[in-house]
Amino acid sequence: MATQRMTLDIIVSVYNEAASLPAFHAEATRLVSQLAAEGTDATIVYIDDGSADESPGLLDRFAAAPGVRVLHLSRNFGHEAAMLAGLDDCDADHAVFLDADLQHPPEVVLRAMAVARAGHDVVLMRREVASGSGLRRACNAAFYRGLAVISALPLEPDASDFFLVGRPVIDVLQREIRERTRFLRGLVQWVGFRRAVLSYTAAPRRSGRSKYHLGQLFGLARDATLAFSTAPLRVAFIAAISMLLVCLATAVYSLGGWWLGNPPSGYTTIMLFSTAVAAAQFALLGILGEYVGQLVDEAKGRPVYIVARRMGQAADHLVRRAA
Ligand code: UDP
Ligand code: MG
C-alpha cells in the first residue's frame, strides 16, 4: 500500500544562535530529504526571536532555498512566544518543535513522524539523560513534581519543548487556546488526544550558552504555575487555619499563666512571632499579586509576538488568503 503523503512544519526558534545555525541547517536539510523519502513533505520554519547576532542574515540566506521560511519577530519575545509564532503560521498536517542548538537530535523527528502516522496526535520526546548541571536537573525534577501535585495535570516528568503535534491539536492551539500566559509543553499534554512518548538522549549544546538562566527558569515555572493551577491561592486558607490554631494555643497558654498568677512575658517571642506573621502575609499578598498581574495582562490582550518581516516560501494558507 502506498504511503499517504503528509506535510510537516519543522519549527525552530532562534535567538542568537549564529554559531550553531550552519551545522543545524545542514542536519535539518538532511532530515527533510529523509522525511521526503518516507512520504513526508517538510518545511523548515525558522522563527528569529529578535536575534542581535548574525542569525537574521544567515536565516535569510537559508530562506533563498525552497522549503524554508523565516519569520523575523520585531524583538525578543521569548521562546514560548517564538514557538507560538511558528505554530500560528503552520498549515501543515503536523508540526514539530526543535531547538536550534542541536540538543534535540533531528533524526528523532523521523521516529516521531512514524508514530504520528500510526495515529497519534501528540508525540512527546522524553529526555533519557537530562542535560544541564546537577542543580539544574534537581530544580527541573522538583518543578515537574510540584506542578503535577498542584495542577493535577499528569505531566510527563522529562518532557521538554521537543514534541510533535498533529492537525487536530494544531487547530485547538491556533483557535481555542489563546491565553497569553502559556506553557506550551504543558498545553500539549493538557489537550488530550492520542498521545505517545518517545525517548531520546539530549546532546550537549553544540555551541553558545543556554538562553535560560536561573531567573528565566523561575519565570517559566511561575508562568506554568499560573497557567495550570490556582492552588497557591488556597495557601492563604491553610495559613489562616494554622494561625487560628496558634492563636488558640497562645490564648490558652497566656490566660492559663495569668490565672495561675504567672503571666508569660517576652519581647523576643512577640517580635519573632509578629515579624514571621508579617512575612507570611506579604508572601500571600505576593502570590495574589501574581494572579492579579496575570489577569491584567490577559485583559490588555496585546499580541504575544509581532512578526516584523517574513522571508522565503509563504505558507499555503497565506498564499490562499492573498489570492
Ligand atoms: N530561544 C528563543 N528565544 C529566547 C530564548 C531562547 O527563541 O528568548 C531559542 C534558542 O535559540 C533555542 C531554544 O529557544 O533554539 C531553546 O533555548 P536554549 O537552548 O537556550 O534553552 P535550553 O535548551 O538550555 O533549555
Ligand atoms: Mg537548548
mmCIF file of C-alpha atoms and ligand atoms in Angstrom:
data_model
loop_
_atom_site.group_PDB
_atom_site.id
_atom_site.type_symbol
_atom_site.label_atom_id
_atom_site.label_comp_id
_atom_site.label_asym_id
_atom_site.label_seq_id
_atom_site.Cartn_x
_atom_site.Cartn_y
_atom_site.Cartn_z
ATOM 1 C CA MET A 1 0.000 0.000 0.000
ATOM 2 C CA ALA A 2 1.395 3.401 -0.972
ATOM 3 C CA THR A 3 2.168 5.712 1.952
ATOM 4 C CA GLN A 4 -0.123 8.715 2.056
ATOM 5 C CA ARG A 5 1.944 11.875 1.611
ATOM 6 C CA MET A 6 1.765 14.228 4.555
ATOM 7 C CA THR A 7 3.141 17.650 5.338
ATOM 8 C CA LEU A 8 5.211 18.674 8.346
ATOM 9 C CA ASP A 9 6.452 22.060 9.569
ATOM 10 C CA ILE A 10 9.733 21.845 11.469
ATOM 11 C CA ILE A 11 9.514 24.899 13.734
ATOM 12 C CA VAL A 12 12.832 26.174 15.062
ATOM 13 C CA SER A 13 13.096 29.140 17.464
ATOM 14 C CA VAL A 14 16.326 31.021 17.101
ATOM 15 C CA TYR A 15 17.799 33.570 19.455
ATOM 16 C CA ASN A 16 21.439 34.473 18.838
ATOM 17 C CA GLU A 17 22.385 31.041 17.527
ATOM 18 C CA ALA A 18 24.710 32.103 14.681
ATOM 19 C CA ALA A 19 27.422 29.734 15.939
ATOM 20 C CA SER A 20 25.289 26.611 15.696
ATOM 21 C CA LEU A 21 22.949 27.555 12.808
ATOM 22 C CA PRO A 22 25.113 26.369 9.840
ATOM 23 C CA ALA A 23 25.521 22.887 11.391
ATOM 24 C CA PHE A 24 21.859 22.837 12.414
ATOM 25 C CA HIS A 25 20.649 23.823 8.956
ATOM 26 C CA ALA A 26 22.799 21.147 7.313
ATOM 27 C CA GLU A 27 21.289 18.495 9.605
ATOM 28 C CA ALA A 28 17.764 19.847 9.197
ATOM 29 C CA THR A 29 18.133 19.792 5.392
ATOM 30 C CA ARG A 30 19.314 16.194 5.562
ATOM 31 C CA LEU A 31 16.316 15.401 7.736
ATOM 32 C CA VAL A 32 13.979 16.972 5.149
ATOM 33 C CA SER A 33 15.348 14.625 2.428
ATOM 34 C CA GLN A 34 14.997 11.593 4.710
ATOM 35 C CA LEU A 35 11.426 12.617 5.534
ATOM 36 C CA ALA A 36 10.647 13.093 1.811
ATOM 37 C CA ALA A 37 11.827 9.526 1.148
ATOM 38 C CA GLU A 38 9.336 8.337 3.759
ATOM 39 C CA GLY A 39 6.412 10.287 2.289
ATOM 40 C CA THR A 40 6.539 13.485 4.366
ATOM 41 C CA ASP A 41 6.953 16.873 2.691
ATOM 42 C CA ALA A 42 8.621 19.002 5.343
ATOM 43 C CA THR A 43 9.225 22.736 5.516
ATOM 44 C CA ILE A 44 11.783 24.254 7.883
ATOM 45 C CA VAL A 45 10.240 27.266 9.617
ATOM 46 C CA TYR A 46 12.734 29.443 11.469
ATOM 47 C CA ILE A 47 11.445 31.946 13.990
ATOM 48 C CA ASP A 48 14.075 34.602 14.556
ATOM 49 C CA ASP A 49 13.210 35.828 18.033
ATOM 50 C CA GLY A 50 14.845 39.249 17.719
ATOM 51 C CA SER A 51 18.412 37.922 17.443
ATOM 52 C CA ALA A 52 21.117 40.542 17.790
ATOM 53 C CA ASP A 53 23.956 38.483 16.252
ATOM 54 C CA GLU A 54 24.435 37.268 12.666
ATOM 55 C CA SER A 55 21.492 34.832 12.881
ATOM 56 C CA PRO A 56 18.993 37.001 10.894
ATOM 57 C CA GLY A 57 21.327 37.292 7.868
ATOM 58 C CA LEU A 58 22.134 33.568 7.962
ATOM 59 C CA LEU A 59 18.446 32.689 8.103
ATOM 60 C CA ASP A 60 17.621 34.949 5.150
ATOM 61 C CA ARG A 61 20.281 33.116 3.157
ATOM 62 C CA PHE A 62 18.754 29.747 4.098
ATOM 63 C CA ALA A 63 15.342 31.078 3.043
ATOM 64 C CA ALA A 64 16.544 31.514 -0.547
ATOM 65 C CA ALA A 65 16.213 27.730 -0.946
ATOM 66 C CA PRO A 66 12.796 26.145 -1.415
ATOM 67 C CA GLY A 67 11.223 24.520 1.614
ATOM 68 C CA VAL A 68 12.478 27.109 4.091
ATOM 69 C CA ARG A 69 10.674 30.107 5.506
ATOM 70 C CA VAL A 70 11.709 32.594 8.129
ATOM 71 C CA LEU A 71 9.635 34.809 10.396
ATOM 72 C CA HIS A 72 11.550 37.667 11.962
ATOM 73 C CA LEU A 73 9.882 38.841 15.153
ATOM 74 C CA SER A 74 10.057 42.573 15.846
ATOM 75 C CA ARG A 75 12.084 41.994 19.046
ATOM 76 C CA ASN A 76 12.943 39.247 21.506
ATOM 77 C CA PHE A 77 9.624 37.927 22.818
ATOM 78 C CA GLY A 78 10.952 34.750 24.435
ATOM 79 C CA HIS A 79 10.995 31.106 23.450
ATOM 80 C CA GLU A 80 7.318 30.420 24.263
ATOM 81 C CA ALA A 81 6.178 33.348 22.090
ATOM 82 C CA ALA A 82 8.502 32.262 19.261
ATOM 83 C CA MET A 83 7.059 28.733 19.343
ATOM 84 C CA LEU A 84 3.541 30.186 19.173
ATOM 85 C CA ALA A 85 4.504 32.345 16.179
ATOM 86 C CA GLY A 86 5.612 29.190 14.360
ATOM 87 C CA LEU A 87 2.507 27.308 15.388
ATOM 88 C CA ASP A 88 0.149 30.078 14.237
ATOM 89 C CA ASP A 89 1.896 30.135 10.873
ATOM 90 C CA CYS A 90 1.574 26.395 10.385
ATOM 91 C CA ASP A 91 -0.813 24.987 7.788
ATOM 92 C CA ALA A 92 0.813 21.554 7.588
ATOM 93 C CA ASP A 93 -0.662 18.256 8.778
ATOM 94 C CA HIS A 94 1.902 18.134 11.583
ATOM 95 C CA ALA A 95 4.268 20.458 13.416
ATOM 96 C CA VAL A 96 7.400 19.566 15.347
ATOM 97 C CA PHE A 97 9.358 21.974 17.550
ATOM 98 C CA LEU A 98 13.144 21.891 17.690
ATOM 99 C CA ASP A 99 15.904 23.884 19.403
ATOM 100 C CA ALA A 100 18.472 25.380 17.050
ATOM 101 C CA ASP A 101 21.413 24.177 19.165
ATOM 102 C CA LEU A 102 21.197 20.511 18.069
ATOM 103 C CA GLN A 103 20.240 19.414 21.580
ATOM 104 C CA HIS A 104 17.153 17.857 20.016
ATOM 105 C CA PRO A 105 18.576 15.266 17.595
ATOM 106 C CA PRO A 106 16.819 15.795 14.230
ATOM 107 C CA GLU A 107 16.737 12.051 13.493
ATOM 108 C CA VAL A 108 14.263 11.606 16.364
ATOM 109 C CA VAL A 109 11.789 13.513 14.174
ATOM 110 C CA LEU A 110 11.760 10.539 11.752
ATOM 111 C CA ARG A 111 10.682 8.260 14.612
ATOM 112 C CA ALA A 112 8.136 10.804 15.817
ATOM 113 C CA MET A 113 6.639 11.111 12.339
ATOM 114 C CA ALA A 114 6.321 7.322 12.064
ATOM 115 C CA VAL A 115 4.461 7.280 15.382
ATOM 116 C CA ALA A 116 2.223 10.157 14.252
ATOM 117 C CA ARG A 117 1.398 8.272 11.059
ATOM 118 C CA ALA A 118 0.296 5.357 13.227
ATOM 119 C CA GLY A 119 -2.462 7.647 14.540
ATOM 120 C CA HIS A 120 -1.020 9.665 17.416
ATOM 121 C CA ASP A 121 -1.852 13.383 17.592
ATOM 122 C CA VAL A 122 0.709 14.267 20.271
ATOM 123 C CA VAL A 123 4.194 12.750 20.295
ATOM 124 C CA LEU A 124 6.277 13.802 23.286
ATOM 125 C CA MET A 125 10.014 13.342 23.305
ATOM 126 C CA ARG A 126 11.262 12.458 26.763
ATOM 127 C CA ARG A 127 14.889 13.177 27.660
ATOM 128 C CA GLU A 128 16.550 9.922 28.616
ATOM 129 C CA VAL A 129 19.510 11.655 30.226
ATOM 130 C CA ALA A 130 18.613 15.144 31.335
ATOM 131 C CA SER A 131 21.005 17.871 30.286
ATOM 132 C CA GLY A 132 22.476 20.628 32.445
ATOM 133 C CA SER A 133 24.211 20.762 35.808
ATOM 134 C CA GLY A 134 23.183 18.765 38.876
ATOM 135 C CA LEU A 135 21.467 21.797 40.406
ATOM 136 C CA ARG A 136 19.537 22.450 37.222
ATOM 137 C CA ARG A 137 18.415 18.835 36.939
ATOM 138 C CA ALA A 138 17.307 18.848 40.589
ATOM 139 C CA CYS A 139 15.332 22.093 40.029
ATOM 140 C CA ASN A 140 13.747 20.588 36.896
ATOM 141 C CA ALA A 141 12.684 17.434 38.720
ATOM 142 C CA ALA A 142 11.289 19.408 41.677
ATOM 143 C CA PHE A 143 9.395 21.684 39.305
ATOM 144 C CA TYR A 144 7.661 18.869 37.397
ATOM 145 C CA ARG A 145 6.830 17.033 40.607
ATOM 146 C CA GLY A 146 5.495 20.216 42.216
ATOM 147 C CA LEU A 147 3.434 21.193 39.192
ATOM 148 C CA ALA A 148 1.940 17.698 38.933
ATOM 149 C CA VAL A 149 0.835 17.946 42.589
ATOM 150 C CA ILE A 150 -0.717 21.420 42.458
ATOM 151 C CA SER A 151 -2.249 21.243 38.996
ATOM 152 C CA ALA A 152 -3.473 17.645 38.961
ATOM 153 C CA LEU A 153 -2.080 17.582 35.414
ATOM 154 C CA PRO A 154 -0.211 14.325 34.814
ATOM 155 C CA LEU A 155 2.855 15.912 33.210
ATOM 156 C CA GLU A 156 5.472 13.669 31.660
ATOM 157 C CA PRO A 157 8.448 14.334 34.000
ATOM 158 C CA ASP A 158 11.216 14.824 31.439
ATOM 159 C CA ALA A 159 9.139 16.088 28.534
ATOM 160 C CA SER A 160 10.955 19.036 27.048
ATOM 161 C CA ASP A 161 9.860 21.562 24.465
ATOM 162 C CA PHE A 162 10.593 18.928 21.824
ATOM 163 C CA PHE A 163 7.281 17.495 20.622
ATOM 164 C CA LEU A 164 5.237 16.803 17.532
ATOM 165 C CA VAL A 165 1.544 17.644 17.186
ATOM 166 C CA GLY A 166 -0.993 16.705 14.538
ATOM 167 C CA ARG A 167 -3.629 18.829 12.825
ATOM 168 C CA PRO A 168 -6.430 18.309 15.401
ATOM 169 C CA VAL A 169 -4.126 19.613 18.151
ATOM 170 C CA ILE A 170 -2.745 22.419 15.964
ATOM 171 C CA ASP A 171 -6.350 23.528 15.288
ATOM 172 C CA VAL A 172 -7.146 23.646 19.008
ATOM 173 C CA LEU A 173 -3.953 25.573 19.786
ATOM 174 C CA GLN A 174 -4.458 28.001 16.899
ATOM 175 C CA ARG A 175 -8.129 28.730 17.541
ATOM 176 C CA GLU A 176 -9.136 27.866 21.056
ATOM 177 C CA ILE A 177 -6.180 28.276 23.389
ATOM 178 C CA ARG A 178 -5.262 31.934 23.063
ATOM 179 C CA GLU A 179 -4.203 32.782 26.610
ATOM 180 C CA ARG A 180 -1.071 34.905 26.920
ATOM 181 C CA THR A 181 0.497 33.263 29.952
ATOM 182 C CA ARG A 182 1.411 29.990 28.363
ATOM 183 C CA PHE A 183 3.484 26.910 28.809
ATOM 184 C CA LEU A 184 3.224 25.075 25.515
ATOM 185 C CA ARG A 185 4.774 21.811 26.654
ATOM 186 C CA GLY A 186 2.080 21.645 29.359
ATOM 187 C CA LEU A 187 -0.717 22.644 26.968
ATOM 188 C CA VAL A 188 0.092 19.868 24.504
ATOM 189 C CA GLN A 189 -0.338 17.428 27.383
ATOM 190 C CA TRP A 190 -3.458 19.146 28.675
ATOM 191 C CA VAL A 191 -5.399 18.956 25.382
ATOM 192 C CA GLY A 192 -5.696 15.178 25.461
ATOM 193 C CA PHE A 193 -5.970 13.313 22.124
ATOM 194 C CA ARG A 194 -3.944 10.171 21.383
ATOM 195 C CA ARG A 195 -0.529 10.647 22.922
ATOM 196 C CA ALA A 196 2.721 8.707 22.531
ATOM 197 C CA VAL A 197 6.024 9.192 24.304
ATOM 198 C CA LEU A 198 9.429 8.529 22.739
ATOM 199 C CA SER A 199 12.796 8.676 24.499
ATOM 200 C CA TYR A 200 15.892 10.434 23.261
ATOM 201 C CA THR A 201 19.269 11.341 24.648
ATOM 202 C CA ALA A 202 19.719 15.095 24.774
ATOM 203 C CA ALA A 203 23.022 16.104 23.256
ATOM 204 C CA PRO A 204 25.102 18.818 24.904
ATOM 205 C CA ARG A 205 24.589 22.283 23.449
ATOM 206 C CA ARG A 206 26.614 22.471 20.199
ATOM 207 C CA SER A 207 27.865 25.989 20.933
ATOM 208 C CA GLY A 208 26.987 29.092 22.881
ATOM 209 C CA ARG A 209 25.220 29.024 26.224
ATOM 210 C CA SER A 210 21.702 28.203 27.290
ATOM 211 C CA LYS A 211 19.446 31.255 26.979
ATOM 212 C CA TYR A 212 17.593 30.146 30.073
ATOM 213 C CA HIS A 213 19.454 31.357 33.115
ATOM 214 C CA LEU A 214 18.080 30.680 36.570
ATOM 215 C CA GLY A 215 15.927 33.840 36.598
ATOM 216 C CA GLN A 216 14.248 32.879 33.333
ATOM 217 C CA LEU A 217 13.687 29.330 34.524
ATOM 218 C CA PHE A 218 11.996 30.790 37.579
ATOM 219 C CA GLY A 219 9.820 32.906 35.242
ATOM 220 C CA LEU A 220 8.922 29.772 33.262
ATOM 221 C CA ALA A 221 7.994 27.943 36.473
ATOM 222 C CA ARG A 222 5.840 30.916 37.539
ATOM 223 C CA ASP A 223 4.061 31.052 34.154
ATOM 224 C CA ALA A 224 3.492 27.296 34.207
ATOM 225 C CA THR A 225 2.002 27.541 37.696
ATOM 226 C CA LEU A 226 -0.221 30.497 36.757
ATOM 227 C CA ALA A 227 -1.311 28.693 33.592
ATOM 228 C CA PHE A 228 -2.195 25.406 35.240
ATOM 229 C CA SER A 229 -3.081 25.912 38.874
ATOM 230 C CA THR A 230 -4.911 28.132 41.317
ATOM 231 C CA ALA A 231 -3.766 26.012 44.261
ATOM 232 C CA PRO A 232 -1.268 28.648 45.536
ATOM 233 C CA LEU A 233 -4.218 30.971 46.161
ATOM 234 C CA ARG A 234 -5.597 28.433 48.597
ATOM 235 C CA VAL A 235 -2.420 28.590 50.689
ATOM 236 C CA ALA A 236 -3.997 31.638 52.379
ATOM 237 C CA PHE A 237 -6.758 29.434 53.833
ATOM 238 C CA ILE A 238 -4.238 26.916 55.112
ATOM 239 C CA ALA A 239 -2.228 29.764 56.663
ATOM 240 C CA ALA A 240 -5.390 31.208 58.223
ATOM 241 C CA ILE A 241 -6.358 27.870 59.811
ATOM 242 C CA SER A 242 -2.803 27.264 61.080
ATOM 243 C CA MET A 243 -2.711 30.778 62.519
ATOM 244 C CA LEU A 244 -6.053 30.239 64.240
ATOM 245 C CA LEU A 245 -4.658 27.113 65.941
ATOM 246 C CA VAL A 246 -1.538 29.022 67.024
ATOM 247 C CA CYS A 247 -3.773 31.827 68.304
ATOM 248 C CA LEU A 248 -5.889 29.359 70.349
ATOM 249 C CA ALA A 249 -2.780 27.704 71.833
ATOM 250 C CA THR A 250 -1.329 31.117 72.724
ATOM 251 C CA ALA A 251 -4.613 32.162 74.328
ATOM 252 C CA VAL A 252 -4.721 29.030 76.478
ATOM 253 C CA TYR A 253 -1.051 29.454 77.467
ATOM 254 C CA SER A 254 -1.340 33.188 78.251
ATOM 255 C CA LEU A 255 -4.696 33.025 80.035
ATOM 256 C CA GLY A 256 -3.566 29.941 81.960
ATOM 257 C CA GLY A 257 -0.416 31.759 83.088
ATOM 258 C CA TRP A 258 -2.429 34.797 84.071
ATOM 259 C CA TRP A 259 -4.886 32.573 86.007
ATOM 260 C CA LEU A 260 -2.006 30.942 87.861
ATOM 261 C CA GLY A 261 -0.547 34.356 88.671
ATOM 262 C CA ASN A 262 2.470 33.855 86.378
ATOM 263 C CA PRO A 263 1.640 35.697 83.102
ATOM 264 C CA PRO A 264 4.144 34.919 80.291
ATOM 265 C CA SER A 265 6.360 37.746 79.120
ATOM 266 C CA GLY A 266 8.974 38.045 76.389
ATOM 267 C CA TYR A 267 9.821 40.765 73.941
ATOM 268 C CA THR A 268 11.821 38.334 71.744
ATOM 269 C CA THR A 269 8.930 35.901 71.357
ATOM 270 C CA ILE A 270 6.496 38.649 70.448
ATOM 271 C CA MET A 271 8.872 40.220 67.928
ATOM 272 C CA LEU A 272 9.713 36.893 66.270
ATOM 273 C CA PHE A 273 6.074 35.963 66.119
ATOM 274 C CA SER A 274 4.849 39.243 64.668
ATOM 275 C CA THR A 275 7.621 39.503 62.077
ATOM 276 C CA ALA A 276 7.062 35.886 60.978
ATOM 277 C CA VAL A 277 3.332 36.588 60.576
ATOM 278 C CA ALA A 278 4.058 39.787 58.643
ATOM 279 C CA ALA A 279 6.424 37.867 56.310
ATOM 280 C CA ALA A 280 3.762 35.216 55.703
ATOM 281 C CA GLN A 281 1.176 37.902 54.944
ATOM 282 C CA PHE A 282 3.431 39.635 52.444
ATOM 283 C CA ALA A 283 4.199 36.294 50.807
ATOM 284 C CA LEU A 284 0.493 35.582 50.389
ATOM 285 C CA LEU A 285 -0.049 39.086 49.042
ATOM 286 C CA GLY A 286 2.752 38.404 46.555
ATOM 287 C CA ILE A 287 1.028 35.222 45.353
ATOM 288 C CA LEU A 288 -2.239 37.124 44.972
ATOM 289 C CA GLY A 289 -0.343 39.843 43.088
ATOM 290 C CA GLU A 290 0.984 37.311 40.568
ATOM 291 C CA TYR A 291 -2.522 36.122 39.742
ATOM 292 C CA VAL A 292 -3.917 39.671 39.561
ATOM 293 C CA GLY A 293 -0.989 40.668 37.335
ATOM 294 C CA GLN A 294 -1.788 37.757 35.049
ATOM 295 C CA LEU A 295 -5.423 38.913 34.805
ATOM 296 C CA VAL A 296 -4.308 42.449 33.903
ATOM 297 C CA ASP A 297 -2.003 41.017 31.259
ATOM 298 C CA GLU A 298 -4.745 38.872 29.763
ATOM 299 C CA ALA A 299 -7.231 41.784 29.860
ATOM 300 C CA LYS A 300 -4.890 44.019 27.859
ATOM 301 C CA GLY A 301 -4.988 41.399 25.120
ATOM 302 C CA ARG A 302 -1.758 42.535 23.480
ATOM 303 C CA PRO A 303 -0.279 40.179 20.888
ATOM 304 C CA VAL A 304 2.074 37.542 22.267
ATOM 305 C CA TYR A 305 4.532 38.283 19.418
ATOM 306 C CA ILE A 306 4.801 40.623 16.424
ATOM 307 C CA VAL A 307 6.096 39.462 13.052
ATOM 308 C CA ALA A 308 8.204 42.239 11.518
ATOM 309 C CA ARG A 309 9.017 40.532 8.222
ATOM 310 C CA ARG A 310 8.960 37.139 6.573
ATOM 311 C CA MET A 311 11.274 35.546 4.071
ATOM 312 C CA GLY A 312 11.074 32.500 1.868
ATOM 313 C CA GLN A 313 8.209 30.419 0.717
ATOM 314 C CA ALA A 314 4.912 31.590 2.197
ATOM 315 C CA ALA A 315 2.698 29.075 3.889
ATOM 316 C CA ASP A 316 -0.073 27.883 1.556
ATOM 317 C CA HIS A 317 -2.792 29.420 3.693
ATOM 318 C CA LEU A 318 -1.152 32.860 3.366
ATOM 319 C CA VAL A 319 -0.902 32.443 -0.408
ATOM 320 C CA ARG A 320 -4.565 31.472 -0.456
ATOM 321 C CA ARG A 321 -5.504 34.451 1.725
ATOM 322 C CA ALA A 322 -3.598 36.857 -0.550
ATOM 323 C CA ALA A 323 -5.158 35.401 -3.737
HETATM 324 N N1 UDP B 1 15.235 30.885 22.275
HETATM 325 C C1 UDP B 1 14.358 31.822 21.724
HETATM 326 N N2 UDP B 1 14.100 32.969 22.418
HETATM 327 C C2 UDP B 1 14.635 33.221 23.646
HETATM 328 C C3 UDP B 1 15.481 32.237 24.224
HETATM 329 C C4 UDP B 1 15.750 31.085 23.510
HETATM 330 O O1 UDP B 1 13.851 31.630 20.624
HETATM 331 O O2 UDP B 1 14.371 34.292 24.210
HETATM 332 C C5 UDP B 1 15.536 29.673 21.500
HETATM 333 C C6 UDP B 1 17.012 29.280 21.466
HETATM 334 O O3 UDP B 1 17.683 29.888 20.387
HETATM 335 C C7 UDP B 1 16.939 27.770 21.314
HETATM 336 C C8 UDP B 1 15.642 27.412 22.055
HETATM 337 O O4 UDP B 1 14.874 28.611 22.145
HETATM 338 O O5 UDP B 1 16.808 27.368 19.964
HETATM 339 C C9 UDP B 1 15.889 26.874 23.460
HETATM 340 O O6 UDP B 1 16.764 27.732 24.173
HETATM 341 P P1 UDP B 1 18.034 27.168 24.941
HETATM 342 O O7 UDP B 1 18.699 26.119 24.112
HETATM 343 O O8 UDP B 1 18.873 28.321 25.327
HETATM 344 O O9 UDP B 1 17.343 26.524 26.212
HETATM 345 P P2 UDP B 1 17.727 25.145 26.931
HETATM 346 O O10 UDP B 1 17.810 24.078 25.856
HETATM 347 O O11 UDP B 1 19.029 25.387 27.596
HETATM 348 O O12 UDP B 1 16.578 24.905 27.871
HETATM 349 MG MG MG B 2 18.858 24.056 24.149
#
